[in-house]
XYZ file of C-alpha atoms in Angstrom:
739
model
C -29.331 17.698 -30.413
C -29.998 18.013 -26.701
C -27.056 17.828 -24.324
C -26.591 14.809 -22.021
C -27.598 16.716 -18.814
C -30.962 17.266 -20.461
C -31.330 13.532 -20.946
C -30.351 12.953 -17.347
C -33.206 15.251 -16.310
C -35.599 13.127 -18.323
C -34.311 10.033 -16.551
C -34.732 11.627 -13.124
C -38.221 12.828 -14.040
C -39.086 9.203 -14.816
C -37.990 8.195 -11.320
C -39.967 10.983 -9.647
C -43.102 9.993 -11.536
C -42.880 6.399 -10.312
C -44.366 7.606 -6.999
C -47.741 7.925 -8.687
C -47.455 4.469 -10.253
C -46.004 2.559 -7.341
C -48.336 3.806 -4.601
C -51.468 5.862 -5.277
C -51.734 6.791 -1.575
C -50.184 9.955 -0.225
C -47.377 9.527 2.241
C -48.339 9.613 5.918
C -47.892 13.127 7.286
C -45.519 13.854 10.111
C -47.284 14.190 13.429
C -48.498 17.708 14.170
C -49.995 16.848 17.573
C -48.558 18.153 20.771
C -46.070 15.325 20.774
C -43.567 17.321 22.838
C -45.575 16.479 25.953
C -46.359 12.840 24.972
C -43.459 11.555 27.003
C -42.968 10.261 30.523
C -42.234 12.898 33.178
C -38.610 14.124 33.279
C -37.870 12.546 29.881
C -36.344 14.416 26.937
C -39.200 15.160 24.489
C -37.058 15.988 21.418
C -33.778 15.350 19.667
C -33.099 18.259 17.395
C -36.338 19.055 15.592
C -37.725 15.519 15.902
C -40.316 14.836 18.651
C -39.775 11.556 20.513
C -43.168 10.372 21.902
C -43.421 7.340 24.209
C -43.073 4.303 23.682
C -39.986 5.807 22.012
C -37.509 7.539 24.254
C -33.899 8.578 24.675
C -32.949 8.190 28.321
C -33.158 5.049 30.442
C -36.706 4.439 31.719
C -38.164 6.724 29.039
C -38.818 4.103 26.374
C -40.394 0.692 25.957
C -37.851 -2.094 25.344
C -36.893 -2.136 21.672
C -37.905 1.516 21.054
C -34.774 3.412 22.158
C -33.782 6.470 20.125
C -30.179 7.692 20.306
C -29.363 11.393 20.094
C -25.811 12.274 19.029
C -23.913 15.439 19.698
C -25.339 17.399 16.761
C -28.902 16.614 17.878
C -29.523 14.017 15.191
C -31.762 11.136 16.313
C -30.921 7.671 15.058
C -31.682 3.988 15.528
C -28.901 1.540 16.270
C -29.771 -1.297 13.885
C -26.291 -2.651 13.306
C -25.445 0.832 12.167
C -26.681 4.324 12.877
C -29.846 4.978 10.865
C -30.996 8.593 11.034
C -34.586 9.154 12.198
C -36.429 11.876 10.275
C -39.809 11.717 12.023
C -42.082 9.557 14.202
C -45.831 9.300 13.542
C -47.268 7.909 16.789
C -50.908 7.400 15.821
C -50.151 6.241 12.271
C -47.580 3.708 13.516
C -44.871 4.823 11.094
C -41.263 6.032 11.357
C -39.304 7.799 8.600
C -35.540 7.183 8.379
C -32.777 7.912 5.896
C -31.534 4.586 4.547
C -28.440 3.601 2.589
C -28.248 3.343 -1.200
C -26.270 0.747 -3.147
C -24.418 2.267 -6.077
C -22.074 1.274 -8.872
C -20.424 4.211 -10.679
C -18.082 4.071 -13.683
C -15.419 6.429 -14.900
C -15.679 7.774 -18.470
C -13.334 5.026 -19.611
C -15.602 2.368 -18.105
C -13.535 1.550 -15.027
C -15.179 1.216 -11.613
C -15.122 4.123 -9.182
C -13.205 3.611 -5.951
C -16.130 4.692 -3.711
C -18.668 2.190 -5.018
C -21.009 0.416 -2.575
C -22.574 -2.220 -4.837
C -24.265 -4.206 -2.031
C -25.873 -3.508 1.359
C -27.065 -5.887 4.091
C -29.736 -4.842 6.597
C -30.068 -6.936 9.779
C -33.356 -7.979 11.398
C -35.428 -5.199 12.923
C -37.078 -5.982 16.264
C -40.185 -3.795 16.363
C -39.974 -2.340 12.878
C -40.887 -3.530 9.401
C -40.332 -1.909 6.050
C -43.713 -0.554 4.983
C -45.058 -2.295 1.912
C -47.645 0.490 1.527
C -45.188 3.355 1.103
C -41.877 1.826 0.048
C -40.791 0.309 -3.260
C -37.562 -1.169 -4.560
C -36.016 1.152 -7.181
C -33.174 0.683 -9.634
C -31.884 3.686 -11.634
C -29.389 3.758 -14.472
C -28.705 2.409 -17.913
C -27.961 -1.279 -18.361
C -28.553 -1.640 -14.622
C -29.674 -4.760 -12.743
C -30.890 -4.328 -9.151
C -31.756 -7.101 -6.685
C -33.413 -7.186 -3.280
C -33.854 -10.304 -1.162
C -34.648 -11.358 2.408
C -32.715 -13.748 4.677
C -35.678 -14.980 6.711
C -37.282 -18.403 6.385
C -39.943 -16.958 4.095
C -37.225 -15.772 1.724
C -38.186 -13.662 -1.230
C -35.967 -12.542 -4.111
C -36.931 -9.952 -6.672
C -35.409 -7.169 -8.708
C -35.698 -5.279 -11.950
C -33.709 -4.399 -15.044
C -33.250 -0.861 -16.336
C -31.992 -0.430 -19.896
C -31.189 2.535 -22.144
C -28.713 2.674 -24.989
C -29.056 6.424 -25.478
C -30.708 9.355 -23.755
C -33.094 9.852 -26.677
C -35.008 6.617 -25.985
C -35.801 7.409 -22.345
C -39.628 7.813 -22.306
C -41.279 10.677 -20.531
C -43.738 10.284 -17.605
C -43.066 6.615 -16.963
C -40.719 4.265 -15.167
C -41.155 0.981 -16.974
C -37.645 -0.342 -17.346
C -36.039 2.213 -19.632
C -33.728 4.281 -17.463
C -35.456 3.282 -14.247
C -37.489 0.398 -12.911
C -39.525 -0.369 -9.846
C -40.689 -3.464 -7.929
C -43.020 -3.890 -4.919
C -41.966 -5.448 -1.627
C -43.916 -7.962 0.478
C -45.517 -7.530 3.907
C -43.652 -8.306 7.135
C -40.223 -7.422 5.689
C -37.707 -7.006 8.562
C -34.375 -7.458 6.771
C -33.081 -7.327 3.235
C -29.967 -7.166 1.085
C -29.387 -4.975 -1.959
C -27.181 -5.559 -4.976
C -26.686 -3.326 -8.024
C -24.484 -3.996 -11.002
C -23.825 -2.542 -14.414
C -24.243 -4.866 -17.367
C -21.150 -4.714 -19.528
C -21.996 -3.929 -23.130
C -19.086 -3.445 -25.544
C -21.338 -2.288 -28.341
C -23.008 0.520 -26.433
C -20.486 2.057 -23.985
C -21.687 5.599 -24.586
C -24.146 5.640 -21.678
C -21.174 6.175 -19.321
C -21.097 9.730 -20.579
C -24.695 10.651 -19.600
C -25.520 8.084 -16.879
C -22.280 6.919 -15.290
C -23.886 5.598 -12.077
C -26.361 2.839 -11.252
C -28.365 2.876 -8.010
C -30.487 0.366 -6.105
C -32.376 1.278 -2.956
C -35.537 0.882 -0.942
C -37.362 4.204 -0.580
C -40.587 5.970 0.187
C -40.833 7.356 -3.335
C -43.198 10.100 -2.195
C -40.361 11.598 -0.137
C -37.579 11.464 -2.759
C -36.016 14.799 -3.740
C -33.551 14.531 -6.615
C -30.977 17.033 -7.756
C -28.895 16.848 -10.907
C -25.725 17.026 -8.863
C -26.569 13.641 -7.303
C -25.625 11.986 -10.568
C -23.012 14.326 -12.061
C -20.647 16.469 -10.016
C -20.873 14.582 -6.687
C -21.797 11.095 -7.833
C -20.580 9.364 -4.704
C -22.273 11.679 -2.187
C -25.803 10.473 -2.827
C -25.804 7.833 -0.102
C -29.240 7.841 1.538
C -32.914 7.785 0.610
C -36.012 8.284 2.847
C -37.642 5.000 3.951
C -40.889 4.589 5.909
C -40.960 1.902 8.592
C -44.099 0.393 10.099
C -43.629 -0.051 13.841
C -45.796 -1.984 16.287
C -45.661 -3.893 19.543
C -44.517 -7.041 17.823
C -45.480 -10.702 17.593
C -48.856 -10.593 19.393
C -52.388 -9.788 18.349
C -54.639 -7.578 20.473
C -56.470 -10.595 21.851
C -53.224 -12.265 22.888
C -51.645 -9.116 24.337
C -54.624 -8.065 26.502
C -54.048 -10.951 28.899
C -50.392 -10.023 29.471
C -49.137 -7.765 32.261
C -47.145 -5.609 29.819
C -50.086 -4.754 27.544
C -49.136 -1.460 25.927
C -52.578 0.203 25.655
C -52.639 1.402 29.276
C -54.409 4.729 28.913
C -58.109 4.851 29.806
C -60.323 5.478 26.767
C -57.819 3.772 24.488
C -58.233 0.712 22.295
C -56.039 -1.811 20.515
C -55.772 -2.408 16.749
C -53.884 -5.188 14.999
C -51.017 -4.239 12.745
C -51.703 -4.291 9.014
C -48.126 -5.391 8.288
C -47.687 -8.808 9.899
C -47.947 -9.767 13.603
C -48.152 -6.953 16.151
C -50.533 -4.329 17.442
C -50.897 -0.566 17.948
C -52.867 1.593 20.385
C -55.131 4.520 19.677
C -57.440 6.853 21.572
C -61.188 6.304 21.415
C -63.498 8.628 19.501
C -63.648 12.035 21.203
C -60.303 11.633 23.022
C -56.745 12.627 22.184
C -53.315 12.044 23.666
C -50.772 9.265 23.954
C -52.589 5.913 24.409
C -49.338 4.337 25.661
C -49.273 6.555 28.800
C -51.392 6.124 31.898
C -51.146 9.711 33.148
C -52.266 13.207 32.233
C -50.561 12.871 28.850
C -52.670 9.806 28.020
C -56.004 9.828 26.195
C -58.010 12.766 27.536
C -61.330 14.223 26.518
C -61.335 16.627 23.590
C -63.187 19.769 24.593
C -64.781 20.541 21.258
C -66.488 23.574 22.758
C -63.128 25.272 23.446
C -62.076 25.194 19.810
C -61.417 28.476 18.003
C -64.489 27.792 15.909
C -67.112 25.954 17.955
C -68.957 23.151 16.180
C -72.165 24.647 17.597
C -73.911 27.824 16.477
C -75.266 28.918 19.867
C -74.797 26.601 22.808
C -72.136 23.903 23.064
C -72.142 21.229 25.788
C -68.967 19.231 26.163
C -69.356 15.614 27.283
C -66.901 12.843 28.005
C -65.811 11.736 24.570
C -68.421 13.797 22.712
C -70.420 17.010 22.698
C -73.903 18.258 21.962
C -75.436 21.446 20.626
C -78.675 23.174 21.544
C -80.653 26.245 20.638
C -82.318 28.856 22.886
C -86.014 28.336 23.617
C -87.049 30.881 20.993
C -85.126 29.080 18.255
C -85.282 25.641 16.675
C -82.824 23.307 14.924
C -80.016 20.934 15.890
C -77.649 23.807 16.732
C -74.760 22.333 14.690
C -72.742 24.260 12.157
C -72.727 21.233 9.883
C -76.480 20.701 10.432
C -79.579 22.842 10.383
C -78.178 25.318 12.929
C -80.538 27.532 14.958
C -83.402 29.419 13.382
C -85.784 31.874 14.963
C -89.166 30.397 15.733
C -90.931 33.778 15.888
C -90.803 34.387 12.182
C -92.751 31.259 11.397
C -95.467 31.697 14.049
C -97.705 33.851 11.861
C -97.093 31.696 8.841
C -97.792 28.557 10.866
C -100.979 30.035 12.287
C -102.302 30.962 8.861
C -101.321 27.630 7.351
C -102.740 25.783 10.369
C -106.153 27.428 10.144
C -106.287 26.846 6.409
C -105.355 23.214 6.847
C -107.919 22.799 9.627
C -110.797 23.986 7.454
C -109.488 22.047 4.477
C -109.188 18.845 6.513
C -112.648 19.353 8.012
C -114.231 19.731 4.573
C -112.284 16.818 3.091
C -113.139 14.617 6.094
C -116.834 15.416 5.775
C -116.808 14.625 2.059
C -114.787 11.462 2.690
C -117.242 10.353 5.393
C -120.135 10.745 2.964
C -118.196 8.882 0.285
C -117.211 6.035 2.634
C -120.753 5.679 3.914
C -122.053 5.391 0.372
C -119.288 2.981 -0.646
C -119.886 0.884 2.479
C -123.547 0.611 1.604
C -122.676 -0.393 -1.949
C -120.100 -2.900 -0.702
C -122.579 -4.453 1.730
C -125.110 -4.762 -1.056
C -122.459 -6.292 -3.323
C -121.499 -8.884 -0.710
C -125.165 -9.543 0.047
C -125.913 -10.343 -3.589
C -122.621 -12.198 -4.094
C -123.301 -14.390 -1.066
C -126.737 -15.303 -2.373
C -128.779 -13.227 0.107
C -131.746 -12.933 -2.247
C -132.020 -16.745 -2.346
C -132.242 -17.263 1.464
C -135.362 -15.571 2.844
C -135.993 -18.558 5.195
C -133.199 -17.762 7.714
C -132.574 -14.669 9.769
C -130.195 -12.136 8.272
C -128.056 -10.308 10.802
C -126.375 -6.982 10.086
C -122.633 -6.620 10.613
C -123.310 -3.995 13.292
C -125.516 -6.438 15.246
C -122.787 -9.090 15.345
C -120.080 -6.576 16.262
C -122.167 -5.426 19.230
C -123.022 -8.995 20.256
C -119.338 -10.060 20.282
C -118.030 -6.829 21.883
C -116.373 -5.977 18.566
C -114.945 -9.517 18.336
C -113.094 -9.250 21.639
C -110.322 -11.808 22.177
C -111.943 -12.891 25.445
C -115.022 -14.027 23.502
C -113.158 -16.595 21.361
C -114.582 -20.112 21.688
C -112.279 -21.768 19.178
C -110.106 -21.179 16.113
C -109.584 -23.152 12.925
C -107.799 -22.881 9.629
C -110.575 -20.891 7.959
C -112.123 -18.887 10.783
C -112.724 -18.101 14.446
C -115.832 -18.791 16.555
C -116.889 -16.074 19.044
C -119.424 -16.147 21.861
C -122.064 -13.480 21.372
C -124.999 -12.132 23.388
C -127.985 -10.640 21.589
C -129.998 -7.737 23.070
C -132.659 -10.262 24.224
C -129.886 -12.028 26.230
C -129.890 -15.087 23.975
C -126.380 -16.541 23.668
C -125.150 -17.346 20.167
C -121.966 -18.597 18.476
C -120.603 -16.447 15.622
C -118.314 -18.068 13.055
C -116.195 -15.301 11.496
C -114.051 -16.239 8.506
C -110.486 -15.094 8.062
C -110.315 -12.508 5.288
C -109.021 -14.211 2.169
C -109.006 -13.694 -1.584
C -109.488 -17.428 -2.067
C -112.889 -17.930 -3.668
C -112.848 -21.549 -2.454
C -112.936 -20.393 1.180
C -115.802 -18.015 0.445
C -117.656 -20.839 -1.264
C -117.037 -23.059 1.762
C -118.954 -20.658 4.027
C -121.742 -20.247 1.489
C -121.923 -24.029 1.197
C -122.338 -24.375 4.971
C -125.323 -22.008 4.864
C -126.750 -23.963 1.944
C -126.455 -27.273 3.819
C -127.603 -26.196 7.283
C -130.581 -24.248 5.962
C -131.992 -27.612 4.756
C -131.378 -29.519 7.995
C -133.473 -29.680 11.159
C -132.306 -32.355 13.584
C -131.832 -32.293 17.354
C -128.286 -33.657 17.053
C -127.145 -31.222 14.365
C -126.063 -27.771 15.494
C -128.755 -25.306 14.495
C -127.999 -22.444 12.131
C -129.864 -19.398 13.481
C -128.903 -17.028 10.697
C -126.040 -15.390 8.862
C -124.584 -12.038 7.901
C -124.101 -11.552 4.178
C -122.854 -7.940 4.259
C -119.194 -8.913 4.632
C -116.675 -10.275 2.164
C -117.117 -13.782 3.559
C -120.498 -14.694 5.150
C -120.562 -14.848 8.944
C -122.642 -17.710 10.377
C -124.701 -17.556 13.579
C -125.324 -20.848 15.426
C -127.051 -21.902 18.568
C -124.611 -21.763 21.474
C -123.461 -25.229 22.596
C -121.819 -24.588 25.985
C -119.985 -27.797 26.873
C -117.170 -27.741 24.300
C -116.145 -30.436 21.861
C -116.183 -34.201 22.277
C -112.414 -34.158 21.649
C -111.972 -31.983 24.755
C -113.905 -34.444 26.942
C -112.014 -37.479 25.601
C -108.474 -36.105 25.157
C -108.356 -32.885 27.181
C -105.797 -32.521 29.951
C -107.224 -34.004 33.142
C -110.326 -35.231 31.295
C -109.258 -38.812 30.560
C -111.897 -41.257 31.813
C -114.395 -38.445 32.539
C -117.129 -40.010 30.343
C -118.874 -43.191 31.387
C -119.312 -46.065 28.936
C -123.044 -45.397 28.877
C -122.431 -41.730 27.959
C -119.970 -42.732 25.232
C -122.389 -45.176 23.636
C -125.229 -42.658 23.886
C -123.140 -39.881 22.292
C -122.011 -42.195 19.493
C -125.645 -43.262 18.981
C -126.738 -39.608 18.726
C -123.952 -38.795 16.242
C -124.799 -41.879 14.188
C -128.461 -40.878 14.225
C -127.581 -37.374 12.967
C -125.412 -38.768 10.165
C -128.126 -41.292 9.284
C -130.574 -38.405 9.004
C -128.149 -36.509 6.723
C -127.635 -39.557 4.493
C -131.193 -40.838 4.312
C -133.877 -38.560 5.720
C -132.890 -35.057 4.610
C -134.736 -33.556 1.641
C -131.460 -33.724 -0.272
C -128.875 -36.259 1.035
C -125.815 -34.668 2.648
C -122.329 -36.145 3.049
C -120.509 -34.438 5.909
C -116.920 -35.269 4.750
C -115.233 -34.136 7.991
C -116.634 -36.275 10.816
C -114.298 -36.043 13.821
C -114.487 -35.447 17.573
C -113.557 -31.763 17.243
C -116.646 -31.244 15.065
C -118.980 -32.833 17.653
C -120.224 -30.398 20.319
C -121.832 -31.262 23.664
C -124.502 -29.259 25.487
C -125.228 -29.073 29.231
C -126.694 -32.588 29.181
C -123.800 -33.982 27.093
C -126.136 -34.250 24.129
C -124.169 -34.453 20.880
C -124.412 -31.777 18.179
C -122.703 -32.386 14.831
C -121.140 -29.158 13.475
C -118.881 -27.664 10.768
C -120.501 -28.384 7.420
C -118.078 -26.256 5.383
C -116.745 -29.286 3.513
C -120.138 -31.024 3.237
C -121.846 -31.639 -0.076
C -125.450 -32.080 -1.182
C -125.786 -35.286 -3.215
C -128.399 -35.396 -5.990
C -130.924 -38.188 -5.525
C -129.792 -39.932 -8.708
C -126.136 -40.197 -7.582
C -124.376 -42.311 -4.951
C -121.321 -40.116 -4.531
C -119.245 -37.238 -5.884
C -115.656 -36.749 -7.034
C -113.546 -33.901 -5.647
C -110.100 -32.971 -4.445
C -109.141 -34.809 -1.263
C -110.609 -32.994 1.764
C -110.657 -34.149 5.351
C -108.488 -34.737 8.404
C -105.619 -37.195 8.525
C -106.532 -40.153 10.728
C -110.232 -39.902 9.856
C -109.848 -40.018 6.074
C -111.452 -42.926 4.213
C -108.601 -44.886 2.541
C -110.768 -45.676 -0.466
C -111.664 -41.997 -0.920
C -107.983 -41.117 -0.552
C -107.117 -43.501 -3.407
C -109.986 -42.763 -5.816
C -111.030 -39.189 -4.978
C -114.697 -40.318 -4.900
C -116.529 -39.746 -1.623
C -119.810 -41.425 -0.670
C -121.898 -41.822 2.463
C -119.611 -44.787 3.290
C -116.757 -42.245 3.653
C -118.639 -40.740 6.601
C -119.144 -44.284 7.979
C -115.364 -44.817 8.051
C -114.757 -41.470 9.788
C -117.481 -42.307 12.315
C -115.778 -45.648 12.940
C -112.627 -43.743 13.961
C -114.732 -41.567 16.325
C -116.236 -44.734 17.869
C -112.745 -46.194 18.372
C -111.668 -42.916 20.019
C -114.553 -43.226 22.477
C -113.680 -46.852 23.281
C -109.907 -46.377 23.591
C -109.508 -42.755 24.692
C -106.642 -42.432 22.181
C -106.122 -39.827 19.464
C -106.451 -40.845 15.789
C -102.791 -39.982 15.243
C -100.299 -39.857 18.108
C -96.520 -40.230 18.256
C -96.767 -42.418 21.348
C -98.655 -45.137 19.479
C -96.710 -48.052 18.003
C -98.296 -47.220 14.655
C -99.410 -43.713 13.957
C -102.896 -44.593 12.653
C -105.337 -45.459 15.477
C -107.679 -47.372 13.134
C -104.865 -49.689 12.054
C -103.697 -50.190 15.633
C -107.249 -50.984 16.784
C -107.837 -53.566 14.047
C -104.494 -55.255 14.803
C -105.424 -55.578 18.486
C -108.902 -56.912 17.694
C -107.705 -59.414 15.127
C -105.012 -60.701 17.501
C -107.418 -61.081 20.452
C -105.855 -58.178 22.409
C -108.827 -55.845 22.505
C -108.553 -55.195 26.253
C -105.025 -53.819 25.790
C -106.206 -50.877 23.715
C -109.525 -50.085 25.455
C -109.649 -47.289 28.025
C -109.568 -48.543 31.614
C -112.978 -47.108 32.549
C -114.558 -48.679 29.471
C -113.208 -52.100 30.468
C -114.357 -51.608 34.052
C -117.912 -50.642 33.107
C -118.523 -52.943 30.144
C -119.140 -56.656 29.838
C -117.191 -58.832 27.452
C -120.249 -59.273 25.237
C -121.014 -55.538 25.141
C -117.419 -54.555 24.388
C -117.162 -57.295 21.769
C -120.330 -56.024 20.080
C -119.090 -52.411 20.080
C -115.663 -53.438 18.760
C -117.273 -55.606 16.086
C -119.358 -52.654 14.916
C -116.285 -50.386 14.802
C -114.396 -53.002 12.795
C -117.150 -53.149 10.200
C -117.175 -49.344 9.923
C -113.396 -49.368 9.402
C -113.454 -51.938 6.628
C -111.032 -51.027 3.839
C -113.682 -51.884 1.242
C -116.590 -49.439 1.396
C -119.013 -52.158 0.213
C -118.303 -54.115 3.411
C -119.229 -51.154 5.629
C -122.781 -50.884 7.026
C -125.045 -47.995 6.146
C -125.215 -45.174 8.647
C -128.825 -46.030 9.552
C -127.713 -49.592 10.350
C -124.935 -48.240 12.559
C -127.407 -45.946 14.299
C -129.829 -48.831 14.970
C -127.098 -51.075 16.401
C -125.763 -48.305 18.654
C -129.295 -47.468 19.794
C -129.753 -51.128 20.744
C -126.439 -51.144 22.641
C -127.395 -47.924 24.408
C -130.799 -49.341 25.462
C -129.101 -52.537 26.666
C -126.645 -50.630 28.902
C -129.566 -48.657 30.338
C -131.584 -51.803 31.141
C -128.557 -53.882 32.275
C -125.923 -51.739 34.040
C -123.136 -54.332 33.725
C -120.649 -52.274 35.576
C -122.489 -52.930 38.862
C -122.044 -56.720 38.898
C -119.013 -58.934 39.325
C -117.741 -61.457 36.802
C -119.648 -64.415 38.254
C -122.902 -62.476 38.324
C -122.318 -61.255 34.819
C -121.616 -64.758 33.575
C -124.768 -66.005 35.329
C -126.855 -63.237 33.900
C -125.477 -63.818 30.410
C -126.402 -67.511 30.722
C -129.916 -66.506 31.725
C -130.595 -63.991 28.954
C -129.415 -66.487 26.337
C -130.404 -65.209 22.943
C -131.147 -61.790 24.373
C -127.425 -60.946 24.628
C -126.212 -57.723 22.932
C -124.745 -59.591 19.964
C -127.996 -61.440 19.371
C -130.071 -58.288 19.656
C -127.780 -56.466 17.199
C -127.776 -59.222 14.605
C -131.523 -59.638 14.914
C -132.167 -55.921 14.497
C -129.890 -55.384 11.472
C -129.347 -57.814 8.651
C -125.630 -57.318 8.019
C -122.707 -59.654 7.492
C -119.054 -59.314 8.364
C -116.000 -61.497 7.931
C -115.256 -63.974 10.762
C -113.225 -62.343 13.531
C -110.677 -63.762 15.893
C -112.448 -64.455 19.244
C -112.012 -61.511 21.594
C -110.399 -62.206 24.942
C -111.906 -59.710 27.418
C -110.115 -60.015 30.749
C -111.545 -58.151 33.735
């Protein structure tokens, strides 16, 4: 059977091993910097073998308040914290301080009586700038049938402890400290004071442990710095009085942000920075990257540049250039690399010249041959692709229009230069082009898309326009079918869109009433032609002022037939997904999905209202967002003059404006059966246009106008319109036109 000293060794081994369990980190090393000179001038740099860097100090004026170190006659540094606590070492940059701290003990004689030199409890007063490190320290209790306690006196009081039991040396486990022979407990952050208490638990049935473990201990310690000896527990049981403890120190009770505004901010050295303490309130100082020294001093001992180039082993292979806070490496001109030992270093460039030359020539010839073969391949593939697009876009079915090559259109548009853009839409961009014969054209280039519906929309526009020949419909001159989406070539209409002339900035009131009626008559005539006179009827489906172009003479040209559809002669309409522009959309089409020629009549009615009012179909400034609804409310309530544009009111007579408003109201009827046909609309507008030409009402005053109206009698605009077209509408509220 093993002797009891052997069992004591097992118990002590358990305590030593608790360092690995309690804190996996290694203990902070003692400072090895040149701390001897990190003091204020004329101050004592050491006490014994312990360096005392500022803000610590020994003599008056050599330390920051709260950081005084005392040095006794035998050159032992200590802190006066209600008792002399020996200082073992100060780590300036780590913010730690190692001291030897007292141990609470309770030893028994072999007969079980208490030893006279017992210290069963210890009280530690508040520390000012120091806290017991929760990273390195742990509470430890050692012994058999031992209970150890630790608690704090502060407001945030904590109380903890552990129990260590062993009835015989044989049950003490190896390589662990789990409560049998020794136990351990963590401590909290921000611990500035504590009390210790250790006591032996009386056990009359198992008194034998006095013979192999007569003492019980409780202490706070940096377990990585404990060094046990068997004599601590046997021959000189009462001489083991202290254990190493690591303190966290900081400039207390302020964060970096709070301290920077104070006059006594501690980080005074240039090239230093402040970091908050990791153990409760407080902060520390450190030197910036590339600097070393004491960040608490504002002199030559403060943070100074590290000359990396003066090191015994330079970080550079060849040339080292020290800079403020950093360094750089370079190579001679005949070498290449980053010049760093931990990088690519410096390598001779001469040895790779011949290899580079040979490889370069080989690559040159290889690239030349590959490029030539690739050029031939691309040219062949481009020809095949053009032919594919040509056939896909139905080129063989359209011999009646001019087919442009992609090269011709690129040259005409200066390779689609941004300065040539006439307008942009959701599906494409229109460019101004000039052919070699100096004829100006408009090129509609689609945005590249994988959506077959968009491709079909361009093909559909070619299909529609190739069947139409009307002076008020923009003329399709040709197309290019060699691209993924066909490009369309139109006659150039130079005067912009009708929307620009009605709503453009600074353009309000630029069109006379006569011009407005004439333009609306021309648009109505074009739509009437599409609905009735074309070889196959066409429904435009997107009639709006932005799709009406004006030439030099302000002659209207209807454009953009991408959404249009050819209607078989035996059908009145078609069903499709809702397409169109909000504000112009036929409500009946929106509800049923069936569009007819009456859908175009509704959209034209909105265009006519735009011309009369000068307002946009949808605008946030309007009381109601839909212009058609707002117009009908004003007409039905006898407030037509309130919504008409000022120039229109000035130039029109009450009868003329009433006739135009009446026509617009019929076009905007919610029931498509109540709307007139487009040819009827065209005839009525043509009559109104002729009447304004023969009788320029804007040149007479109210009395003359009233006299003239009384003379023409049945030849008034309303009479002419109702005589020329046999159409009926619901009774309207009388219009009150006030000059």
